[in-house]
Short mmCIF file of C-alpha atoms and ligand atoms in Angstrom, two decimals:
data_model
loop_
_atom_site.label_atom_id
_atom_site.label_comp_id
_atom_site.label_asym_id
_atom_site.label_seq_id
_atom_site.Cartn_x
_atom_site.Cartn_y
_atom_site.Cartn_z
CA MET A 1 63.79 82.82 102.16
CA ASP A 2 66.56 80.34 102.27
CA LYS A 3 66.71 76.99 104.33
CA GLU A 4 68.46 77.16 106.69
CA VAL A 5 72.06 75.60 106.16
CA THR A 6 74.86 73.43 108.37
CA PHE A 7 78.67 73.93 108.04
CA THR A 8 81.20 71.53 109.17
CA GLU A 9 83.79 74.40 107.85
CA ASP A 10 85.39 77.37 110.43
CA LEU A 11 83.89 80.63 109.42
CA ASP A 12 85.70 82.23 111.76
CA SER A 13 86.38 85.63 110.07
CA SER A 14 90.13 85.88 111.20
CA ASN A 15 90.77 82.16 111.34
CA ILE A 16 89.62 83.12 107.18
CA ARG A 17 91.59 85.19 107.13
CA ILE A 18 95.14 84.25 108.77
CA LYS A 19 93.92 80.29 106.77
CA GLN A 20 94.58 82.66 103.83
CA PHE A 21 97.33 84.04 104.66
CA ASP A 22 99.61 80.94 105.82
CA ARG A 23 98.84 80.03 102.06
CA ALA A 24 100.64 82.73 100.75
CA ARG A 25 103.92 82.11 103.94
CA ARG A 26 104.78 79.50 101.88
CA HIS A 27 105.27 81.78 98.49
CA LEU A 28 107.45 84.15 101.50
CA ALA A 29 109.61 81.21 102.75
CA ASP A 30 112.89 84.23 102.96
CA LEU A 31 110.70 85.95 105.74
CA LYS A 32 111.56 86.29 109.69
CA GLN A 33 109.12 84.15 111.36
CA GLY A 34 109.36 86.43 113.90
CA LEU A 35 107.80 89.37 111.46
CA ILE A 36 104.87 86.68 110.75
CA GLU A 37 103.82 86.29 114.18
CA PHE A 38 103.47 90.20 114.09
CA LEU A 39 101.29 90.01 111.25
CA CYS A 40 99.29 87.67 112.28
CA HIS A 41 98.19 89.43 114.80
CA PRO A 42 95.54 93.81 115.34
CA LYS A 43 98.35 95.83 116.66
CA ARG A 44 95.14 97.08 118.46
CA SER A 45 91.45 96.02 119.03
CA ILE A 46 89.12 98.53 120.90
CA CYS A 47 85.47 97.56 122.43
CA VAL A 48 82.98 100.19 123.81
CA SER A 49 79.69 100.07 124.94
CA PHE A 50 77.54 102.54 125.21
CA PRO A 51 73.38 102.95 126.45
CA ILE A 52 71.33 105.54 124.01
CA GLU A 53 67.80 106.31 124.72
CA VAL A 54 66.09 105.06 122.09
CA GLU A 55 62.99 107.45 120.52
CA ASP A 56 60.37 104.64 121.82
CA GLY A 57 61.97 105.89 125.39
CA SER A 58 63.68 103.60 126.59
CA ILE A 59 67.43 102.51 127.40
CA ARG A 60 69.33 99.93 125.12
CA THR A 61 73.48 98.83 125.69
CA PHE A 62 75.17 98.90 122.57
CA GLN A 63 78.39 96.54 121.73
CA GLY A 64 81.38 99.39 118.78
CA PHE A 65 84.30 98.28 117.55
CA ARG A 66 87.78 99.42 116.11
CA VAL A 67 90.44 97.05 114.58
CA LEU A 68 93.58 98.66 114.33
CA HIS A 69 95.59 95.54 112.28
CA ASN A 70 98.43 97.31 110.59
CA ASN A 71 100.27 100.85 110.53
CA SER A 72 103.20 99.75 108.61
CA LEU A 73 102.75 101.28 105.99
CA GLY A 74 100.98 105.01 107.12
CA PRO A 75 96.76 105.46 109.40
CA GLY A 76 93.71 102.82 109.77
CA LYS A 77 92.47 103.15 106.85
CA GLY A 78 88.77 101.08 106.62
CA GLY A 79 85.23 101.37 106.85
CA ILE A 80 82.55 101.58 109.56
CA ARG A 81 79.66 98.62 110.13
CA TYR A 82 76.12 98.32 111.17
CA HIS A 83 75.30 94.65 111.24
CA PRO A 84 73.16 92.95 114.53
CA ASP A 85 75.64 90.32 113.89
CA LEU A 86 78.45 91.98 114.45
CA ASP A 87 81.48 90.33 115.79
CA LEU A 88 84.77 91.52 117.11
CA SER A 89 86.85 88.43 115.25
CA GLU A 90 84.14 89.54 111.82
CA VAL A 91 86.42 93.39 112.58
CA VAL A 92 89.43 91.71 113.35
CA GLY A 93 89.43 89.52 110.33
CA LEU A 94 88.40 92.85 108.00
CA ALA A 95 91.27 94.47 109.29
CA PHE A 96 93.46 92.20 108.02
CA LEU A 97 92.04 92.73 104.80
CA MET A 98 92.09 96.10 104.74
CA THR A 99 96.14 95.79 105.11
CA TRP A 100 96.39 94.19 102.56
CA LYS A 101 94.15 95.80 100.00
CA CYS A 102 95.97 99.35 100.99
CA ALA A 103 99.47 97.25 100.41
CA LEU A 104 98.35 95.97 97.04
CA MET A 105 97.17 99.57 95.96
CA ASN A 106 100.02 100.49 98.03
CA LEU A 107 97.97 103.39 99.36
CA PRO A 108 100.35 104.81 102.22
CA TYR A 109 97.37 103.44 104.67
CA GLY A 110 97.28 100.54 107.14
CA GLY A 111 94.40 98.21 107.93
CA ALA A 112 91.48 98.95 110.33
CA LYS A 113 87.42 98.10 110.56
CA GLY A 114 84.72 99.31 112.86
CA GLY A 115 81.61 98.94 113.89
CA VAL A 116 78.95 98.68 116.67
CA VAL A 117 76.38 95.75 116.81
CA CYS A 118 73.44 96.99 115.63
CA ASN A 119 70.11 96.37 112.96
CA PRO A 120 69.68 99.71 111.26
CA LYS A 121 66.60 98.44 109.52
CA GLU A 122 65.05 98.18 112.80
CA LEU A 123 65.90 102.00 114.47
CA SER A 124 65.09 105.77 113.15
CA GLU A 125 67.17 107.75 111.59
CA VAL A 126 67.74 109.83 114.68
CA ASP A 127 68.77 106.09 117.06
CA LEU A 128 71.17 105.77 114.50
CA ARG A 129 72.86 110.03 114.45
CA HIS A 130 72.89 108.97 118.25
CA ILE A 131 74.27 106.15 118.16
CA THR A 132 76.68 107.53 116.58
CA ARG A 133 78.45 110.44 117.58
CA ARG A 134 78.65 107.86 120.74
CA PHE A 135 80.70 106.27 118.76
CA ILE A 136 82.33 108.30 118.00
CA SER A 137 83.48 110.17 120.93
CA GLU A 138 83.88 107.35 122.90
CA LEU A 139 86.49 106.00 120.86
CA GLY A 140 88.41 109.98 121.15
CA ASP A 141 92.29 110.59 119.65
CA ASN A 142 91.98 106.72 118.58
CA ILE A 143 90.80 107.72 114.79
CA GLY A 144 91.95 111.62 113.21
CA PRO A 145 93.02 112.62 110.37
CA TYR A 146 96.76 111.08 110.88
CA THR A 147 95.99 107.62 113.04
CA ASP A 148 92.95 105.38 111.88
CA ILE A 149 90.15 107.32 108.72
CA PRO A 150 86.42 105.61 108.98
CA ALA A 151 84.84 105.06 105.84
CA PRO A 152 81.28 104.24 104.71
CA ASP A 153 80.98 100.29 104.62
CA MET A 154 77.69 97.97 105.23
CA TYR A 155 75.35 99.96 106.65
CA THR A 156 76.48 103.40 107.12
CA ASP A 157 76.84 105.96 104.49
CA GLU A 158 77.06 109.09 103.35
CA LYS A 159 75.00 110.57 105.65
CA THR A 160 76.95 108.50 108.49
CA MET A 161 79.98 109.67 107.55
CA SER A 162 78.99 113.16 108.02
CA TRP A 163 78.06 112.35 111.99
CA ILE A 164 81.04 111.23 112.37
CA TYR A 165 83.10 114.26 110.69
CA ASP A 166 80.98 116.68 113.50
CA THR A 167 81.12 115.05 116.00
CA TYR A 168 84.87 114.66 115.93
CA ASP A 169 84.56 118.02 114.40
CA ILE A 170 83.68 119.61 117.47
CA MET A 171 85.51 118.01 119.67
CA HIS A 172 88.91 118.96 118.03
CA PRO A 173 88.19 123.08 117.17
CA GLY A 174 90.64 125.55 114.76
CA ARG A 175 91.27 122.54 112.17
CA ASN A 176 90.73 120.95 109.36
CA ASN A 177 89.24 117.76 110.73
CA ARG A 178 88.37 116.86 106.81
CA PRO A 179 90.54 113.72 107.00
CA VAL A 180 89.10 112.41 109.60
CA VAL A 181 87.15 110.57 107.67
CA THR A 182 86.09 109.61 104.04
CA GLY A 183 82.79 108.71 102.00
CA LYS A 184 81.60 112.35 103.33
CA PRO A 185 78.83 114.06 100.95
CA ILE A 186 80.51 116.29 98.30
CA SER A 187 79.21 119.43 100.21
CA LEU A 188 81.15 118.93 103.09
CA GLY A 189 84.37 117.60 101.24
CA GLY A 190 83.68 114.35 99.82
CA SER A 191 85.74 113.11 96.44
CA PHE A 192 83.44 112.96 93.71
CA GLY A 193 83.06 109.48 92.33
CA ARG A 194 83.23 108.71 95.26
CA HIS A 195 80.01 107.12 95.74
CA GLU A 196 80.46 104.56 92.90
CA ALA A 197 84.27 104.56 93.22
CA THR A 198 84.38 100.24 94.67
CA ALA A 199 81.98 99.05 92.12
CA ARG A 200 83.81 101.45 89.67
CA GLY A 201 86.61 99.18 90.28
CA VAL A 202 85.37 95.97 90.07
CA LEU A 203 84.48 96.99 86.29
CA ASN A 204 87.93 97.57 85.86
CA ALA A 205 89.30 95.16 87.11
CA THR A 206 87.06 92.49 85.87
CA GLU A 207 88.02 94.41 82.47
CA HIS A 208 91.24 94.70 83.04
CA PHE A 209 91.42 90.49 83.71
CA LEU A 210 90.04 89.57 81.24
CA ASN A 211 91.48 91.91 79.35
CA LYS A 212 95.22 90.83 80.10
CA SER A 213 94.32 86.90 80.68
CA PRO A 214 90.89 86.03 78.78
CA LEU A 215 89.25 82.91 79.16
CA ASN A 216 88.21 80.81 75.84
CA GLY A 217 86.57 83.64 74.60
CA LEU A 218 85.43 86.08 77.06
CA ASP A 219 87.83 88.47 76.54
CA ASP A 220 85.44 91.30 77.31
CA LEU A 221 82.02 92.45 79.14
CA ASP A 222 80.00 92.53 75.26
CA GLY A 223 76.81 90.13 75.52
CA ALA A 224 78.74 88.99 79.09
CA THR A 225 76.65 86.69 81.47
CA VAL A 226 76.33 88.84 85.32
CA VAL A 227 74.78 87.15 88.14
CA ILE A 228 74.67 89.69 91.08
CA GLN A 229 74.87 88.73 95.20
CA GLY A 230 73.49 91.58 96.90
CA TYR A 231 72.12 95.23 95.09
CA GLY A 232 72.90 97.80 98.43
CA ASN A 233 76.39 100.24 97.21
CA VAL A 234 77.72 97.63 95.30
CA GLY A 235 75.88 95.25 93.97
CA SER A 236 73.18 97.28 92.66
CA ILE A 237 76.61 100.38 91.03
CA ALA A 238 77.69 97.80 89.84
CA ALA A 239 74.99 96.13 88.15
CA HIS A 240 74.59 99.93 86.05
CA LEU A 241 78.32 100.37 85.86
CA PHE A 242 78.41 96.38 83.67
CA ARG A 243 75.44 96.86 82.13
CA GLN A 244 76.30 100.24 80.61
CA ALA A 245 79.97 98.11 79.59
CA GLY A 246 77.75 95.37 77.08
CA ALA A 247 76.93 92.83 79.54
CA LYS A 248 72.83 91.33 80.47
CA ILE A 249 72.77 90.85 83.77
CA ILE A 250 70.85 87.79 84.27
CA ALA A 251 69.75 87.93 88.17
CA ILE A 252 70.13 89.78 91.69
CA SER A 253 69.79 89.59 94.48
CA ASP A 254 69.85 90.78 98.36
CA SER A 255 68.97 89.63 102.28
CA GLN A 256 65.01 88.74 101.47
CA GLY A 257 65.79 86.70 97.60
CA GLY A 258 66.36 87.13 93.89
CA VAL A 259 65.22 87.52 90.95
CA TYR A 260 66.31 86.09 87.52
CA LYS A 261 65.78 86.26 83.39
CA LYS A 262 67.24 84.73 81.01
CA ALA A 263 66.81 87.19 78.42
CA GLY A 264 68.65 90.10 81.32
CA LEU A 265 66.90 92.06 83.81
CA ASP A 266 65.25 95.86 83.42
CA LEU A 267 67.40 97.20 86.08
CA ILE A 268 64.59 100.80 85.21
CA ALA A 269 61.15 98.94 86.42
CA LEU A 270 64.54 97.19 89.34
CA ASP A 271 64.69 99.91 90.36
CA GLN A 272 62.08 101.02 90.85
CA HIS A 273 60.70 97.42 92.24
CA LYS A 274 63.35 98.06 95.15
CA GLN A 275 62.62 101.91 95.94
CA GLU A 276 58.89 100.98 96.52
CA GLN A 277 58.95 97.34 98.36
CA ASN A 278 62.24 97.76 99.54
CA THR A 279 62.82 94.28 98.30
CA VAL A 280 64.62 93.42 94.47
CA VAL A 281 61.39 90.22 95.27
CA GLY A 282 58.39 90.28 93.54
CA LEU A 283 59.44 92.37 89.51
CA LEU A 284 57.41 91.18 87.25
CA ASP A 285 58.72 89.06 84.76
CA THR A 286 61.00 87.44 86.68
CA THR A 287 61.70 84.06 88.19
CA SER A 288 62.56 84.24 91.70
CA VAL A 289 65.51 82.68 93.09
CA SER A 290 66.54 82.00 96.70
CA ASN A 291 70.31 83.52 97.96
CA ASN A 292 72.07 80.06 97.37
CA ASP A 293 70.35 78.95 94.29
CA LEU A 294 71.07 82.36 92.53
CA LEU A 295 75.11 81.69 92.81
CA THR A 296 74.87 78.48 91.29
CA LEU A 297 72.90 79.22 88.18
CA GLU A 298 74.50 79.63 85.36
CA CYS A 299 76.62 82.83 83.78
CA ASP A 300 79.53 83.78 83.14
CA ILE A 301 81.13 86.73 85.88
CA LEU A 302 79.16 85.81 89.46
CA ILE A 303 79.78 88.94 91.83
CA PRO A 304 79.32 88.21 95.59
CA ALA A 305 78.42 92.12 96.45
CA ALA A 306 77.00 91.28 100.39
CA ILE A 307 78.72 89.68 102.82
CA GLY A 308 80.84 87.10 103.99
CA ASN A 309 81.40 83.11 103.52
CA GLN A 310 78.14 82.73 101.17
CA ILE A 311 81.22 80.32 98.42
CA ASN A 312 81.12 77.24 100.67
CA GLN A 313 81.97 74.02 101.06
CA ASN A 314 78.16 72.91 100.90
CA ASN A 315 77.58 75.53 97.88
CA VAL A 316 80.91 75.44 95.99
CA GLU A 317 80.47 71.89 94.28
CA GLN A 318 77.35 74.24 91.97
CA ILE A 319 79.26 76.87 91.28
CA LYS A 320 79.35 77.18 87.27
CA ALA A 321 79.96 81.11 86.74
CA ARG A 322 83.35 81.51 84.52
CA VAL A 323 84.95 83.58 86.46
CA ILE A 324 84.03 85.26 89.97
CA VAL A 325 85.22 89.40 91.24
CA GLU A 326 84.84 89.24 95.15
CA ALA A 327 83.48 92.94 95.68
CA ALA A 328 81.89 92.14 98.67
CA ASN A 329 84.44 91.34 101.69
CA GLY A 330 85.46 88.09 101.98
CA PRO A 331 82.67 85.98 100.33
CA ILE A 332 84.73 82.43 99.55
CA THR A 333 85.91 80.43 102.47
CA PRO A 334 89.03 78.76 102.17
CA ILE A 335 87.34 75.29 101.42
CA ALA A 336 85.68 76.72 98.24
CA ASP A 337 89.37 78.81 97.74
CA ASP A 338 90.60 75.22 97.03
CA THR A 339 87.61 73.44 94.39
CA LEU A 340 87.44 76.70 92.34
CA LEU A 341 91.33 76.23 91.64
CA ALA A 342 90.70 72.40 90.72
CA LYS A 343 87.12 73.69 89.33
CA GLY A 344 89.91 76.24 87.45
CA ILE A 345 87.00 78.75 88.38
CA PRO A 346 89.73 81.19 88.59
CA VAL A 347 87.88 84.18 90.90
CA ILE A 348 89.78 87.75 91.38
CA PRO A 349 90.25 87.63 95.64
CA ASP A 350 88.30 90.37 97.17
CA ILE A 351 91.71 92.94 98.13
CA LEU A 352 91.90 93.39 94.89
CA ALA A 353 88.06 93.85 93.35
CA ASN A 354 86.80 96.44 95.61
CA ALA A 355 89.14 98.31 96.18
CA GLY A 356 88.15 101.00 94.15
CA GLY A 357 86.06 102.12 97.06
CA VAL A 358 89.87 102.60 99.12
CA ILE A 359 91.52 104.13 97.19
CA VAL A 360 88.72 106.66 96.13
CA SER A 361 88.54 107.50 99.68
CA TYR A 362 92.34 107.89 99.40
CA PHE A 363 91.92 110.89 96.71
CA GLU A 364 89.26 112.32 98.79
CA TRP A 365 91.52 112.37 101.83
CA MET A 366 94.26 113.75 99.52
CA GLN A 367 92.09 116.94 98.38
CA ASN A 368 91.21 117.48 102.23
CA LEU A 369 94.69 117.78 102.43
CA GLU A 370 94.94 120.46 100.87
CA ASN A 371 92.06 122.02 100.00
CA GLU A 372 91.70 120.91 96.14
CA GLN A 373 88.27 119.49 94.26
CA TRP A 374 89.22 116.95 91.79
CA THR A 375 86.49 116.87 88.41
CA TYR A 376 84.91 113.61 88.29
CA ASP A 377 87.12 112.32 85.99
CA GLU A 378 90.23 113.28 86.70
CA VAL A 379 88.81 110.24 90.05
CA ASN A 380 87.68 107.98 87.58
CA GLU A 381 90.93 107.91 85.17
CA LYS A 382 92.78 107.71 88.75
CA LEU A 383 90.60 104.98 89.63
CA ARG A 384 90.59 102.91 86.19
CA ARG A 385 94.72 103.07 86.11
CA LYS A 386 95.35 102.49 90.18
CA MET A 387 93.03 99.07 89.45
CA ASP A 388 95.03 98.49 85.78
CA LYS A 389 98.40 98.14 87.20
CA ALA A 390 97.05 96.32 90.40
CA VAL A 391 95.52 93.68 87.94
CA GLU A 392 99.20 93.48 85.89
CA ILE A 393 101.30 93.27 88.91
CA VAL A 394 98.81 90.29 90.49
CA LEU A 395 99.58 88.42 87.34
CA ASP A 396 102.47 88.84 87.09
CA CYS A 397 103.17 88.07 90.19
CA HIS A 398 101.15 84.70 90.24
CA LYS A 399 103.00 84.36 86.99
CA THR A 400 106.24 84.06 89.19
CA LEU A 401 104.95 81.57 91.70
CA ILE A 402 104.47 78.91 89.02
CA ALA A 403 107.12 79.33 87.51
CA ASN A 404 109.16 79.22 90.62
CA GLN A 405 106.69 75.82 92.03
CA ASP A 406 109.45 72.91 93.73
CA ASP A 407 105.90 70.80 93.55
CA ASP A 408 102.70 71.37 90.98
CA LYS A 409 100.24 72.23 93.55
CA ALA A 410 98.17 75.26 91.91
CA VAL A 411 97.71 79.01 93.44
CA ASP A 412 95.07 81.39 92.99
CA LEU A 413 95.03 84.54 92.15
CA ARG A 414 94.51 85.70 96.22
CA THR A 415 97.60 84.01 97.18
CA ALA A 416 100.11 86.25 94.07
CA ALA A 417 97.59 89.06 95.27
CA LEU A 418 98.64 88.60 99.61
CA VAL A 419 102.58 87.86 98.25
CA VAL A 420 102.20 90.85 96.79
CA ALA A 421 100.91 93.05 99.38
CA ILE A 422 102.82 90.98 102.37
CA ARG A 423 106.01 91.39 100.34
CA ARG A 424 106.05 95.12 100.78
CA ILE A 425 104.21 95.69 104.41
CA ALA A 426 107.14 93.16 105.22
CA ASP A 427 110.36 95.35 103.42
CA VAL A 428 108.01 98.32 105.20
CA THR A 429 108.64 97.12 108.37
CA LEU A 430 112.28 95.76 108.41
CA SER A 431 113.29 99.27 106.47
CA ARG A 432 112.04 101.39 109.25
CA GLY A 433 113.53 99.00 111.71
CA ILE A 434 112.34 96.80 114.96
CA TRP A 435 111.66 99.38 118.00
CA PRO A 436 113.85 100.35 119.55
P1 NAD B 501 74.79 97.99 101.43
O1 NAD B 501 74.76 97.84 103.38
O2 NAD B 501 74.33 98.95 100.56
O3 NAD B 501 74.22 95.88 100.71
C1 NAD B 501 74.51 95.67 101.27
C2 NAD B 501 73.75 94.03 100.64
O4 NAD B 501 73.35 92.71 100.41
C3 NAD B 501 72.47 95.05 100.51
O5 NAD B 501 71.62 94.50 99.17
C4 NAD B 501 71.39 93.79 101.31
O6 NAD B 501 69.99 93.11 101.50
C5 NAD B 501 72.01 92.22 100.34
N1 NAD B 501 72.44 91.33 101.93
C6 NAD B 501 72.26 91.64 102.79
N2 NAD B 501 71.74 90.19 104.14
C7 NAD B 501 72.53 89.37 102.94
C8 NAD B 501 71.89 88.23 102.41
N3 NAD B 501 72.33 86.86 103.77
N4 NAD B 501 71.94 86.96 101.35
C9 NAD B 501 72.81 88.64 100.00
N5 NAD B 501 72.07 89.53 100.22
C10 NAD B 501 72.58 90.32 101.27
O7 NAD B 501 76.68 97.21 101.66
P2 NAD B 501 78.13 97.69 100.59
O8 NAD B 501 77.69 99.28 100.19
O9 NAD B 501 77.64 97.77 98.99
O10 NAD B 501 78.09 96.58 100.75
C11 NAD B 501 78.43 95.29 100.12
C12 NAD B 501 79.54 94.09 100.76
O11 NAD B 501 80.55 94.95 99.73
C13 NAD B 501 80.32 93.95 102.06
O12 NAD B 501 80.92 92.44 101.96
C14 NAD B 501 80.84 95.38 101.97
O13 NAD B 501 82.85 94.96 102.67
C15 NAD B 501 81.97 95.31 100.97
N6 NAD B 501 82.65 95.98 99.94
C16 NAD B 501 82.19 97.83 100.19
C17 NAD B 501 82.41 98.50 100.23
C18 NAD B 501 82.17 100.48 100.18
O14 NAD B 501 82.65 100.84 99.28
N7 NAD B 501 80.92 99.95 99.77
C19 NAD B 501 84.06 98.84 99.41
C20 NAD B 501 85.13 97.83 100.21
C21 NAD B 501 83.87 96.71 100.03
#
């Protein structure tokens, strides 16, 4: 288990998003002040509390949130997370990210996020089903195929999405309700490729970034050493995809700690161990590392794929990776961003790197609206094209920002990605006209 650490920097999720936004504003001087103010606030935040009779017979109260940050480009889109530490500020911050992510990827969606404060590890499947159904019924018509469309996030999966669909469908009989939620099982209108879409997008973004912007001889994944924090949906699938692309996965962790092997981990043995022991820790022939030590290992590519604020003031100086790819949402704090920029370690930001999930969610939504089923190869090819295009747009914007600077302050890729996204939303907001 990791040691307890103390922080002097502000780790509040919403405040961090505002800080990142403020950095991008410096390059958007022509935007009206009022428009900036509008984009800093969520459009709608819903907080609900509800009782559930859990399997041991006791009655427990659960709290849930759904935040719609912006819907200028279209209905809200964003995951539903189940986590004991969830709070409204975190959900607001994650909804902000979804707004920028959808805009950057040119998807017809605004940003949203939601979740329930609960610990899925301590609840039975029946409890989780009851919590999901009650939460969705409490949200009522605040979600819907053309209003706000949930998806999976931490500790929610295809099963959770099936319950969401079923609950909504019972509440709205007699119409095609499949597009109300994405990340469903294939049998219920899910898309081929959705399950691994986020990890595949991480792979696409990394490969295209290295191809367009090589790092001192590192221009592809062949032989590249990779460290991954988190072995859930995104981290575990990314490990396999990067391995298949020729990389060597030297360390991996989950919430209980990590394992390291310089010669490269055996992922088949790791999967079996994780299935049997419920953790990666203790895999034969590996050295145990704490989550913090794992982040500071020497490697070519570091992929945080777990929770937020993992690379921060306390450990950023020790980071030795050559590039960081943010598979998780918000794994790097603003102070750490500054230090990484000064150290010359590029970061492929979350709104670009992990957008594969929402892109294939969009494909699922389109297929559901038209009652179509695209093939696996079709989905992956369309995803790759969208990821490649976004990487190129961000790199171009980055170059332009550097060329147009009137001071010599460095600019990171996160700022470039945000400038593209904010500019798109601002343009659409103004061309729609401020109501009334
Ligand atoms: P998941 O619940 O499947 O897996 C999370 C993993 O993180 C688990 O291995 C867990 O053990 C580990 N973890 C939890 N707390 C940790 C800690 N303190 N230290 C180290 N590891 C810890 O979640 P996921 O769907 O893989 O999502 C992971 C991240 O990717 C999240 O930040 C999520 O918001 C982001 N993301 C997910 C998707 C998606 O489609 N699933 C899309 C975009 C972004």
